[in-house]
mmCIF file of N, CA and C in Angstrom:
data_model
loop_
_atom_site.group_PDB
_atom_site.id
_atom_site.type_symbol
_atom_site.label_atom_id
_atom_site.label_comp_id
_atom_site.label_asym_id
_atom_site.label_seq_id
_atom_site.Cartn_x
_atom_site.Cartn_y
_atom_site.Cartn_z
ATOM 1 N N MET A 1 0.815 -1.196 0.000
ATOM 2 C CA MET A 1 0.000 0.000 0.000
ATOM 3 C C MET A 1 0.859 1.260 0.000
ATOM 4 N N LEU A 2 1.934 1.252 0.768
ATOM 5 C CA LEU A 2 2.814 2.415 0.814
ATOM 6 C C LEU A 2 3.415 2.711 -0.556
ATOM 7 N N LYS A 3 3.768 1.660 -1.303
ATOM 8 C CA LYS A 3 4.301 1.862 -2.651
ATOM 9 C C LYS A 3 3.275 2.537 -3.552
ATOM 10 N N ALA A 4 2.014 2.159 -3.411
ATOM 11 C CA ALA A 4 0.955 2.779 -4.219
ATOM 12 C C ALA A 4 0.791 4.249 -3.855
ATOM 13 N N ILE A 5 0.890 4.548 -2.567
ATOM 14 C CA ILE A 5 0.783 5.949 -2.129
ATOM 15 C C ILE A 5 1.966 6.748 -2.655
ATOM 16 N N LYS A 6 3.170 6.184 -2.557
ATOM 17 C CA LYS A 6 4.358 6.873 -3.056
ATOM 18 C C LYS A 6 4.282 7.115 -4.560
ATOM 19 N N ALA A 7 3.649 6.204 -5.295
ATOM 20 C CA ALA A 7 3.527 6.341 -6.744
ATOM 21 C C ALA A 7 2.510 7.416 -7.133
ATOM 22 N N SER A 8 1.664 7.807 -6.199
ATOM 23 C CA SER A 8 0.652 8.829 -6.459
ATOM 24 C C SER A 8 1.328 10.159 -6.772
ATOM 25 N N ASN A 9 0.746 10.915 -7.682
ATOM 26 C CA ASN A 9 1.306 12.237 -7.984
ATOM 27 C C ASN A 9 0.735 13.302 -7.051
ATOM 28 N N ARG A 10 -0.023 12.895 -6.030
ATOM 29 C CA ARG A 10 -0.627 13.833 -5.098
ATOM 30 C C ARG A 10 0.216 14.031 -3.846
ATOM 31 N N ILE A 11 1.228 13.205 -3.677
ATOM 32 C CA ILE A 11 2.061 13.283 -2.479
ATOM 33 C C ILE A 11 3.508 13.458 -2.898
ATOM 34 N N CYS A 12 4.166 14.395 -2.237
ATOM 35 C CA CYS A 12 5.575 14.653 -2.507
ATOM 36 C C CYS A 12 6.388 14.128 -1.318
ATOM 37 N N TRP A 13 7.313 13.233 -1.574
ATOM 38 C CA TRP A 13 8.146 12.658 -0.525
ATOM 39 C C TRP A 13 9.463 13.408 -0.470
ATOM 40 N N ILE A 14 9.720 14.042 0.643
ATOM 41 C CA ILE A 14 10.950 14.805 0.835
ATOM 42 C C ILE A 14 11.717 14.132 1.971
ATOM 43 N N THR A 15 12.875 13.616 1.640
ATOM 44 C CA THR A 15 13.619 12.841 2.638
ATOM 45 C C THR A 15 14.578 13.684 3.466
ATOM 46 N N ARG A 16 14.984 14.828 2.920
ATOM 47 C CA ARG A 16 15.941 15.656 3.650
ATOM 48 C C ARG A 16 15.848 17.098 3.173
ATOM 49 N N VAL A 17 15.933 18.025 4.130
ATOM 50 C CA VAL A 17 15.941 19.451 3.816
ATOM 51 C C VAL A 17 17.131 20.061 4.547
ATOM 52 N N ASP A 18 18.035 20.673 3.803
ATOM 53 C CA ASP A 18 19.254 21.219 4.394
ATOM 54 C C ASP A 18 19.185 22.717 4.684
ATOM 55 N N SER A 19 18.286 23.409 4.044
ATOM 56 C CA SER A 19 18.263 24.865 4.154
ATOM 57 C C SER A 19 17.014 25.334 4.900
ATOM 58 N N LYS A 20 17.186 26.332 5.773
ATOM 59 C CA LYS A 20 16.055 26.905 6.506
ATOM 60 C C LYS A 20 15.046 27.525 5.552
ATOM 61 N N LYS A 21 15.551 28.177 4.525
ATOM 62 C CA LYS A 21 14.661 28.804 3.545
ATOM 63 C C LYS A 21 13.847 27.750 2.802
ATOM 64 N N GLU A 22 14.504 26.669 2.421
ATOM 65 C CA GLU A 22 13.805 25.589 1.730
ATOM 66 C C GLU A 22 12.729 24.973 2.634
ATOM 67 N N LEU A 23 13.050 24.781 3.906
ATOM 68 C CA LEU A 23 12.082 24.244 4.851
ATOM 69 C C LEU A 23 10.879 25.178 4.975
ATOM 70 N N ALA A 24 11.136 26.475 5.125
ATOM 71 C CA ALA A 24 10.041 27.453 5.219
ATOM 72 C C ALA A 24 9.195 27.448 3.948
ATOM 73 N N ASP A 25 9.830 27.293 2.791
ATOM 74 C CA ASP A 25 9.076 27.225 1.532
ATOM 75 C C ASP A 25 8.161 25.997 1.503
ATOM 76 N N TYR A 26 8.644 24.873 2.007
ATOM 77 C CA TYR A 26 7.807 23.670 2.062
ATOM 78 C C TYR A 26 6.603 23.896 2.984
ATOM 79 N N TYR A 27 6.852 24.465 4.159
ATOM 80 C CA TYR A 27 5.743 24.758 5.072
ATOM 81 C C TYR A 27 4.722 25.671 4.386
ATOM 82 N N ARG A 28 5.223 26.725 3.729
ATOM 83 C CA ARG A 28 4.327 27.705 3.100
ATOM 84 C C ARG A 28 3.516 27.118 1.952
ATOM 85 N N SER A 29 4.063 26.139 1.280
ATOM 86 C CA SER A 29 3.356 25.566 0.129
ATOM 87 C C SER A 29 2.371 24.469 0.524
ATOM 88 N N ALA A 30 2.431 24.018 1.764
ATOM 89 C CA ALA A 30 1.544 22.936 2.213
ATOM 90 C C ALA A 30 0.209 23.492 2.697
ATOM 91 N N ASP A 31 -0.825 22.700 2.550
ATOM 92 C CA ASP A 31 -2.141 23.067 3.075
ATOM 93 C C ASP A 31 -2.263 22.711 4.549
ATOM 94 N N LEU A 32 -1.600 21.613 4.933
ATOM 95 C CA LEU A 32 -1.722 21.107 6.287
ATOM 96 C C LEU A 32 -0.463 20.321 6.627
ATOM 97 N N PHE A 33 0.079 20.556 7.817
ATOM 98 C CA PHE A 33 1.227 19.789 8.298
ATOM 99 C C PHE A 33 0.685 18.679 9.191
ATOM 100 N N ILE A 34 0.913 17.447 8.788
ATOM 101 C CA ILE A 34 0.437 16.287 9.539
ATOM 102 C C ILE A 34 1.623 15.693 10.276
ATOM 103 N N HIS A 35 1.570 15.726 11.597
ATOM 104 C CA HIS A 35 2.667 15.181 12.401
ATOM 105 C C HIS A 35 2.231 13.825 12.959
ATOM 106 N N PRO A 36 2.768 12.727 12.392
ATOM 107 C CA PRO A 36 2.339 11.399 12.820
ATOM 108 C C PRO A 36 3.089 10.869 14.037
ATOM 109 N N GLY A 37 4.011 11.662 14.572
ATOM 110 C CA GLY A 37 4.813 11.184 15.701
ATOM 111 C C GLY A 37 4.093 11.349 17.025
ATOM 112 N N ILE A 38 4.483 10.525 18.001
ATOM 113 C CA ILE A 38 3.895 10.637 19.331
ATOM 114 C C ILE A 38 4.871 11.227 20.339
ATOM 115 N N VAL A 39 6.097 11.516 19.894
ATOM 116 C CA VAL A 39 7.095 12.140 20.758
ATOM 117 C C VAL A 39 7.676 13.334 20.017
ATOM 118 N N GLU A 40 7.591 14.467 20.622
ATOM 119 C CA GLU A 40 8.180 15.683 20.048
ATOM 120 C C GLU A 40 8.758 16.464 21.212
ATOM 121 N N THR A 41 10.053 16.545 21.292
ATOM 122 C CA THR A 41 10.729 17.112 22.451
ATOM 123 C C THR A 41 10.301 18.538 22.756
ATOM 124 N N PHE A 42 10.414 19.424 21.780
ATOM 125 C CA PHE A 42 10.106 20.827 22.028
ATOM 126 C C PHE A 42 8.867 21.320 21.281
ATOM 127 N N GLY A 43 8.421 20.608 20.284
ATOM 128 C CA GLY A 43 7.284 21.055 19.500
ATOM 129 C C GLY A 43 7.631 22.146 18.515
ATOM 130 N N LEU A 44 8.919 22.290 18.226
ATOM 131 C CA LEU A 44 9.357 23.361 17.345
ATOM 132 C C LEU A 44 8.737 23.263 15.951
ATOM 133 N N VAL A 45 8.556 22.061 15.435
ATOM 134 C CA VAL A 45 7.971 21.919 14.100
ATOM 135 C C VAL A 45 6.546 22.463 14.079
ATOM 136 N N THR A 46 5.842 22.328 15.188
ATOM 137 C CA THR A 46 4.481 22.863 15.280
ATOM 138 C C THR A 46 4.497 24.376 15.165
ATOM 139 N N ILE A 47 5.398 25.007 15.877
ATOM 140 C CA ILE A 47 5.502 26.468 15.851
ATOM 141 C C ILE A 47 6.009 26.939 14.495
ATOM 142 N N GLU A 48 7.032 26.269 13.952
ATOM 143 C CA GLU A 48 7.571 26.650 12.639
ATOM 144 C C GLU A 48 6.499 26.579 11.558
ATOM 145 N N SER A 49 5.763 25.493 11.543
ATOM 146 C CA SER A 49 4.738 25.312 10.528
ATOM 147 C C SER A 49 3.692 26.420 10.598
ATOM 148 N N GLN A 50 3.221 26.692 11.803
ATOM 149 C CA GLN A 50 2.210 27.736 11.976
ATOM 150 C C GLN A 50 2.769 29.112 11.627
ATOM 151 N N ALA A 51 4.030 29.360 11.960
ATOM 152 C CA ALA A 51 4.653 30.645 11.639
ATOM 153 C C ALA A 51 4.697 30.872 10.133
ATOM 154 N N CYS A 52 4.746 29.787 9.383
ATOM 155 C CA CYS A 52 4.757 29.873 7.918
ATOM 156 C C CYS A 52 3.340 29.834 7.337
ATOM 157 N N GLY A 53 2.329 29.823 8.196
ATOM 158 C CA GLY A 53 0.953 29.852 7.727
ATOM 159 C C GLY A 53 0.366 28.496 7.416
ATOM 160 N N CYS A 54 0.959 27.451 7.947
ATOM 161 C CA CYS A 54 0.481 26.091 7.678
ATOM 162 C C CYS A 54 -0.098 25.487 8.962
ATOM 163 N N PRO A 55 -1.409 25.241 9.006
ATOM 164 C CA PRO A 55 -2.002 24.605 10.186
ATOM 165 C C PRO A 55 -1.423 23.216 10.421
ATOM 166 N N VAL A 56 -1.528 22.750 11.668
ATOM 167 C CA VAL A 56 -0.923 21.481 12.077
ATOM 168 C C VAL A 56 -1.986 20.564 12.668
ATOM 169 N N VAL A 57 -1.845 19.274 12.409
ATOM 170 C CA VAL A 57 -2.686 18.271 13.041
ATOM 171 C C VAL A 57 -1.800 17.101 13.463
ATOM 172 N N GLY A 58 -2.153 16.495 14.570
ATOM 173 C CA GLY A 58 -1.391 15.360 15.081
ATOM 174 C C GLY A 58 -2.183 14.657 16.164
ATOM 175 N N PHE A 59 -1.474 14.056 17.112
ATOM 176 C CA PHE A 59 -2.110 13.300 18.188
ATOM 177 C C PHE A 59 -2.186 14.132 19.464
ATOM 178 N N ARG A 60 -3.337 14.068 20.130
ATOM 179 C CA ARG A 60 -3.454 14.684 21.454
ATOM 180 C C ARG A 60 -2.612 13.888 22.440
ATOM 181 N N GLY A 61 -2.166 14.588 23.485
ATOM 182 C CA GLY A 61 -1.370 13.922 24.505
ATOM 183 C C GLY A 61 0.111 13.918 24.191
ATOM 184 N N THR A 62 0.530 14.679 23.201
ATOM 185 C CA THR A 62 1.942 14.744 22.828
ATOM 186 C C THR A 62 2.560 16.093 23.184
ATOM 187 N N HIS A 63 1.810 16.958 23.806
ATOM 188 C CA HIS A 63 2.187 18.324 24.166
ATOM 189 C C HIS A 63 2.132 19.268 22.965
ATOM 190 N N MET A 64 2.216 18.748 21.760
ATOM 191 C CA MET A 64 2.174 19.634 20.595
ATOM 192 C C MET A 64 0.831 20.337 20.489
ATOM 193 N N GLU A 65 -0.232 19.686 20.902
ATOM 194 C CA GLU A 65 -1.543 20.322 20.795
ATOM 195 C C GLU A 65 -1.627 21.570 21.670
ATOM 196 N N ASP A 66 -0.774 21.663 22.687
ATOM 197 C CA ASP A 66 -0.727 22.864 23.527
ATOM 198 C C ASP A 66 -0.115 24.044 22.783
ATOM 199 N N LEU A 67 0.616 23.770 21.729
ATOM 200 C CA LEU A 67 1.289 24.819 20.957
ATOM 201 C C LEU A 67 0.474 25.268 19.751
ATOM 202 N N VAL A 68 -0.671 24.641 19.544
ATOM 203 C CA VAL A 68 -1.504 24.976 18.395
ATOM 204 C C VAL A 68 -2.311 26.223 18.716
ATOM 205 N N GLU A 69 -2.207 27.206 17.860
ATOM 206 C CA GLU A 69 -2.943 28.455 18.022
ATOM 207 C C GLU A 69 -4.396 28.272 17.603
ATOM 208 N N GLU A 70 -5.214 29.231 17.927
ATOM 209 C CA GLU A 70 -6.599 29.305 17.442
ATOM 210 C C GLU A 70 -7.504 28.216 17.986
ATOM 211 N N GLY A 71 -7.047 27.386 18.912
ATOM 212 C CA GLY A 71 -7.899 26.365 19.494
ATOM 213 C C GLY A 71 -8.246 25.206 18.581
ATOM 214 N N PHE A 72 -7.386 24.883 17.630
ATOM 215 C CA PHE A 72 -7.677 23.802 16.697
ATOM 216 C C PHE A 72 -7.322 22.429 17.238
ATOM 217 N N SER A 73 -6.842 22.359 18.461
ATOM 218 C CA SER A 73 -6.459 21.053 18.989
ATOM 219 C C SER A 73 -7.664 20.129 19.153
ATOM 220 N N GLU A 74 -8.886 20.684 19.167
ATOM 221 C CA GLU A 74 -10.058 19.803 19.260
ATOM 222 C C GLU A 74 -10.228 18.958 18.004
ATOM 223 N N TYR A 75 -9.549 19.336 16.923
ATOM 224 C CA TYR A 75 -9.593 18.564 15.689
ATOM 225 C C TYR A 75 -8.542 17.449 15.680
ATOM 226 N N TRP A 76 -7.658 17.455 16.646
ATOM 227 C CA TRP A 76 -6.565 16.497 16.672
ATOM 228 C C TRP A 76 -7.062 15.093 17.017
ATOM 229 N N ALA A 77 -6.254 14.100 16.679
ATOM 230 C CA ALA A 77 -6.601 12.692 16.888
ATOM 231 C C ALA A 77 -6.670 12.362 18.382
ATOM 232 N N ASP A 78 -7.728 11.653 18.760
ATOM 233 C CA ASP A 78 -7.918 11.248 20.157
ATOM 234 C C ASP A 78 -7.064 10.047 20.538
ATOM 235 N N ARG A 79 -6.912 9.120 19.600
ATOM 236 C CA ARG A 79 -6.134 7.907 19.851
ATOM 237 C C ARG A 79 -4.858 7.950 19.014
ATOM 238 N N LYS A 80 -3.855 7.271 19.468
ATOM 239 C CA LYS A 80 -2.578 7.262 18.756
ATOM 240 C C LYS A 80 -2.531 6.089 17.779
ATOM 241 N N ASP A 81 -3.385 6.170 16.747
ATOM 242 C CA ASP A 81 -3.375 5.166 15.689
ATOM 243 C C ASP A 81 -3.694 5.853 14.361
ATOM 244 N N PHE A 82 -3.382 5.175 13.274
ATOM 245 C CA PHE A 82 -3.489 5.810 11.963
ATOM 246 C C PHE A 82 -4.925 6.161 11.593
ATOM 247 N N ARG A 83 -5.902 5.390 12.042
ATOM 248 C CA ARG A 83 -7.303 5.699 11.713
ATOM 249 C C ARG A 83 -7.747 7.002 12.378
ATOM 250 N N SER A 84 -7.380 7.158 13.617
ATOM 251 C CA SER A 84 -7.737 8.367 14.348
ATOM 252 C C SER A 84 -7.076 9.595 13.710
ATOM 253 N N LEU A 85 -5.819 9.432 13.289
ATOM 254 C CA LEU A 85 -5.128 10.537 12.632
ATOM 255 C C LEU A 85 -5.790 10.865 11.293
ATOM 256 N N ALA A 86 -6.171 9.844 10.537
ATOM 257 C CA ALA A 86 -6.854 10.064 9.255
ATOM 258 C C ALA A 86 -8.180 10.792 9.469
ATOM 259 N N GLU A 87 -8.914 10.443 10.516
ATOM 260 C CA GLU A 87 -10.172 11.131 10.822
ATOM 261 C C GLU A 87 -9.913 12.597 11.171
ATOM 262 N N ALA A 88 -8.853 12.845 11.911
ATOM 263 C CA ALA A 88 -8.500 14.225 12.271
ATOM 264 C C ALA A 88 -8.163 15.041 11.028
ATOM 265 N N VAL A 89 -7.423 14.438 10.108
ATOM 266 C CA VAL A 89 -7.079 15.124 8.857
ATOM 267 C C VAL A 89 -8.351 15.440 8.079
ATOM 268 N N GLU A 90 -9.269 14.496 8.010
ATOM 269 C CA GLU A 90 -10.537 14.727 7.307
ATOM 270 C C GLU A 90 -11.315 15.879 7.932
ATOM 271 N N LYS A 91 -11.328 15.947 9.257
ATOM 272 C CA LYS A 91 -12.019 17.058 9.938
ATOM 273 C C LYS A 91 -11.359 18.386 9.600
ATOM 274 N N MET A 92 -10.024 18.412 9.588
ATOM 275 C CA MET A 92 -9.302 19.646 9.278
ATOM 276 C C MET A 92 -9.568 20.100 7.847
ATOM 277 N N ARG A 93 -9.761 19.141 6.951
ATOM 278 C CA ARG A 93 -10.003 19.483 5.543
ATOM 279 C C ARG A 93 -11.297 20.247 5.346
ATOM 280 N N THR A 94 -12.223 20.171 6.305
ATOM 281 C CA THR A 94 -13.492 20.884 6.174
ATOM 282 C C THR A 94 -13.348 22.371 6.499
ATOM 283 N N LEU A 95 -12.200 22.763 7.017
ATOM 284 C CA LEU A 95 -11.961 24.146 7.430
ATOM 285 C C LEU A 95 -11.330 24.959 6.299
ATOM 286 N N ASP A 96 -11.408 26.258 6.424
ATOM 287 C CA ASP A 96 -10.755 27.166 5.476
ATOM 288 C C ASP A 96 -9.283 27.301 5.897
ATOM 289 N N LEU A 97 -8.465 26.346 5.485
ATOM 290 C CA LEU A 97 -7.078 26.265 5.953
ATOM 291 C C LEU A 97 -6.234 27.450 5.508
ATOM 292 N N ARG A 98 -6.529 28.023 4.363
ATOM 293 C CA ARG A 98 -5.752 29.168 3.878
ATOM 294 C C ARG A 98 -5.939 30.388 4.798
ATOM 295 N N THR A 99 -7.190 30.692 5.131
ATOM 296 C CA THR A 99 -7.461 31.825 6.031
ATOM 297 C C THR A 99 -6.916 31.540 7.424
ATOM 298 N N ILE A 100 -7.119 30.333 7.896
ATOM 299 C CA ILE A 100 -6.592 29.940 9.201
ATOM 300 C C ILE A 100 -5.071 30.109 9.212
ATOM 301 N N GLY A 101 -4.421 29.680 8.144
ATOM 302 C CA GLY A 101 -2.968 29.787 8.055
ATOM 303 C C GLY A 101 -2.474 31.223 8.143
ATOM 304 N N LYS A 102 -3.168 32.132 7.483
ATOM 305 C CA LYS A 102 -2.770 33.553 7.552
ATOM 306 C C LYS A 102 -2.862 34.072 8.987
ATOM 307 N N ASN A 103 -3.950 33.732 9.663
ATOM 308 C CA ASN A 103 -4.108 34.159 11.054
ATOM 309 C C ASN A 103 -3.080 33.503 11.969
ATOM 310 N N LEU A 104 -2.797 32.230 11.718
ATOM 311 C CA LEU A 104 -1.790 31.533 12.503
ATOM 312 C C LEU A 104 -0.434 32.226 12.407
ATOM 313 N N ALA A 105 -0.056 32.562 11.189
ATOM 314 C CA ALA A 105 1.249 33.200 10.977
ATOM 315 C C ALA A 105 1.349 34.496 11.775
ATOM 316 N N LEU A 106 0.316 35.311 11.730
ATOM 317 C CA LEU A 106 0.324 36.575 12.479
ATOM 318 C C LEU A 106 0.427 36.328 13.983
ATOM 319 N N ASN A 107 -0.398 35.417 14.484
ATOM 320 C CA ASN A 107 -0.394 35.134 15.928
ATOM 321 C C ASN A 107 0.930 34.562 16.403
ATOM 322 N N VAL A 108 1.465 33.627 15.655
ATOM 323 C CA VAL A 108 2.716 32.984 16.064
ATOM 324 C C VAL A 108 3.874 33.976 16.017
ATOM 325 N N HIS A 109 3.898 34.826 15.006
ATOM 326 C CA HIS A 109 4.974 35.818 14.928
ATOM 327 C C HIS A 109 4.922 36.779 16.109
ATOM 328 N N GLN A 110 3.734 37.130 16.553
ATOM 329 C CA GLN A 110 3.622 38.005 17.724
ATOM 330 C C GLN A 110 4.001 37.266 19.004
ATOM 331 N N LYS A 111 3.492 36.059 19.149
ATOM 332 C CA LYS A 111 3.708 35.292 20.379
ATOM 333 C C LYS A 111 5.161 34.857 20.558
ATOM 334 N N TYR A 112 5.846 34.530 19.461
ATOM 335 C CA TYR A 112 7.206 34.007 19.547
ATOM 336 C C TYR A 112 8.239 34.965 18.959
ATOM 337 N N SER A 113 7.954 36.249 18.982
ATOM 338 C CA SER A 113 8.950 37.207 18.497
ATOM 339 C C SER A 113 10.191 37.122 19.381
ATOM 340 N N TRP A 114 11.317 37.606 18.856
ATOM 341 C CA TRP A 114 12.543 37.577 19.662
ATOM 342 C C TRP A 114 12.365 38.382 20.938
ATOM 343 N N LYS A 115 11.702 39.530 20.839
ATOM 344 C CA LYS A 115 11.486 40.375 22.015
ATOM 345 C C LYS A 115 10.706 39.610 23.084
ATOM 346 N N ARG A 116 9.604 38.999 22.711
ATOM 347 C CA ARG A 116 8.793 38.256 23.687
ATOM 348 C C ARG A 116 9.555 37.045 24.221
ATOM 349 N N SER A 117 10.281 36.371 23.357
ATOM 350 C CA SER A 117 11.039 35.192 23.796
ATOM 351 C C SER A 117 12.089 35.565 24.830
ATOM 352 N N PHE A 118 12.806 36.661 24.594
ATOM 353 C CA PHE A 118 13.833 37.078 25.553
ATOM 354 C C PHE A 118 13.212 37.592 26.843
ATOM 355 N N GLU A 119 12.087 38.269 26.751
ATOM 356 C CA GLU A 119 11.404 38.712 27.973
ATOM 357 C C GLU A 119 11.037 37.518 28.841
ATOM 358 N N LYS A 120 10.504 36.454 28.226
ATOM 359 C CA LYS A 120 10.157 35.247 28.975
ATOM 360 C C LYS A 120 11.401 34.578 29.554
ATOM 361 N N LEU A 121 12.461 34.521 28.746
ATOM 362 C CA LEU A 121 13.694 33.904 29.209
ATOM 363 C C LEU A 121 14.242 34.635 30.429
ATOM 364 N N TRP A 122 14.289 35.964 30.366
ATOM 365 C CA TRP A 122 14.792 36.745 31.494
ATOM 366 C C TRP A 122 13.879 36.592 32.709
ATOM 367 N N TYR A 123 12.595 36.464 32.499
ATOM 368 C CA TYR A 123 11.670 36.221 33.603
ATOM 369 C C TYR A 123 12.009 34.894 34.283
ATOM 370 N N TYR A 124 12.234 33.845 33.488
ATOM 371 C CA TYR A 124 12.581 32.543 34.067
ATOM 372 C C TYR A 124 13.906 32.606 34.821
ATOM 373 N N TYR A 125 14.882 33.328 34.259
ATOM 374 C CA TYR A 125 16.162 33.492 34.972
ATOM 375 C C TYR A 125 15.940 34.206 36.303
ATOM 376 N N TYR A 126 15.170 35.264 36.271
ATOM 377 C CA TYR A 126 14.902 36.030 37.489
ATOM 378 C C TYR A 126 14.235 35.147 38.534
ATOM 379 N N GLU A 127 13.234 34.378 38.112
ATOM 380 C CA GLU A 127 12.538 33.468 39.035
ATOM 381 C C GLU A 127 13.500 32.438 39.619
ATOM 382 N N ALA A 128 14.352 31.864 38.771
ATOM 383 C CA ALA A 128 15.292 30.851 39.240
ATOM 384 C C ALA A 128 16.278 31.443 40.250
ATOM 385 N N ILE A 129 16.791 32.621 39.950
ATOM 386 C CA ILE A 129 17.748 33.274 40.854
ATOM 387 C C ILE A 129 17.065 33.658 42.159
ATOM 388 N N SER A 130 15.862 34.210 42.066
ATOM 389 C CA SER A 130 15.126 34.627 43.261
ATOM 390 C C SER A 130 14.824 33.437 44.149
ATOM 391 N N ASN A 131 14.348 32.350 43.562
ATOM 392 C CA ASN A 131 14.020 31.158 44.346
ATOM 393 C C ASN A 131 15.267 30.557 44.969
ATOM 394 N N SER A 132 16.364 30.581 44.256
ATOM 395 C CA SER A 132 17.616 30.051 44.788
ATOM 396 C C SER A 132 18.069 30.891 45.980
ATOM 397 N N PHE A 133 17.960 32.196 45.858
ATOM 398 C CA PHE A 133 18.360 33.109 46.939
ATOM 399 C C PHE A 133 17.474 32.884 48.166
ATOM 400 N N ILE A 134 16.183 32.757 47.967
ATOM 401 C CA ILE A 134 15.248 32.552 49.077
ATOM 402 C C ILE A 134 15.540 31.225 49.767
ATOM 403 N N GLN A 135 15.788 30.171 48.981
ATOM 404 C CA GLN A 135 16.069 28.863 49.572
ATOM 405 C C GLN A 135 17.368 28.889 50.375
ATOM 406 N N LYS A 136 18.398 29.554 49.835
ATOM 407 C CA LYS A 136 19.671 29.635 50.554
ATOM 408 C C LYS A 136 19.503 30.418 51.851
ATOM 409 N N SER A 137 18.735 31.497 51.804
ATOM 410 C CA SER A 137 18.495 32.297 52.998
ATOM 411 C C SER A 137 17.735 31.515 54.047
ATOM 412 N N ALA A 138 16.750 30.743 53.613
ATOM 413 C CA ALA A 138 15.962 29.940 54.548
ATOM 414 C C ALA A 138 16.830 28.871 55.203
ATOM 415 N N LEU A 139 17.702 28.242 54.420
ATOM 416 C CA LEU A 139 18.599 27.222 54.968
ATOM 417 C C LEU A 139 19.581 27.840 55.961
ATOM 418 N N LYS A 140 20.059 29.017 55.637
ATOM 419 C CA LYS A 140 21.036 29.704 56.496
ATOM 420 C C LYS A 140 20.431 30.009 57.866
ATOM 421 N N TYR A 141 19.184 30.487 57.876
ATOM 422 C CA TYR A 141 18.558 30.851 59.142
ATOM 423 C C TYR A 141 17.985 29.650 59.880
ATOM 424 N N ALA A 142 17.755 28.542 59.172
ATOM 425 C CA ALA A 142 17.197 27.346 59.812
ATOM 426 C C ALA A 142 18.273 26.575 60.574
ATOM 427 N N SER A 143 19.538 26.769 60.200
ATOM 428 C CA SER A 143 20.590 26.005 60.863
ATOM 429 C C SER A 143 21.184 26.713 62.037
#
């Protein structure tokens, strides 16, 4: 069956992408990014795809659905099997993916701008340093 799918002229198989620009072009040219994996360390592909205006669908319970803008995670697959993923893709196909993609790109660019990312990073550093200082002070006075 996989050979028949690969022989189809409706699917493009890309085995490797070396350039960031080429990757962004692939995201931009796609209607939907389907992530069939159940483990995604950071979910970066979810954010990248949306930043390029390409909606994402995958499995719930992988943390990636938390990174999906616009509340589309309700369309994601409930079970981690190919039938559930196929049903999720079919549900997504009923949506206006082009308009959704434009809105996704705007939202993701605002949410993950360098300015916002560094503000969050510095906040986490401040929290870590503050908590460390408080814990050290508490230990010092407890002994």
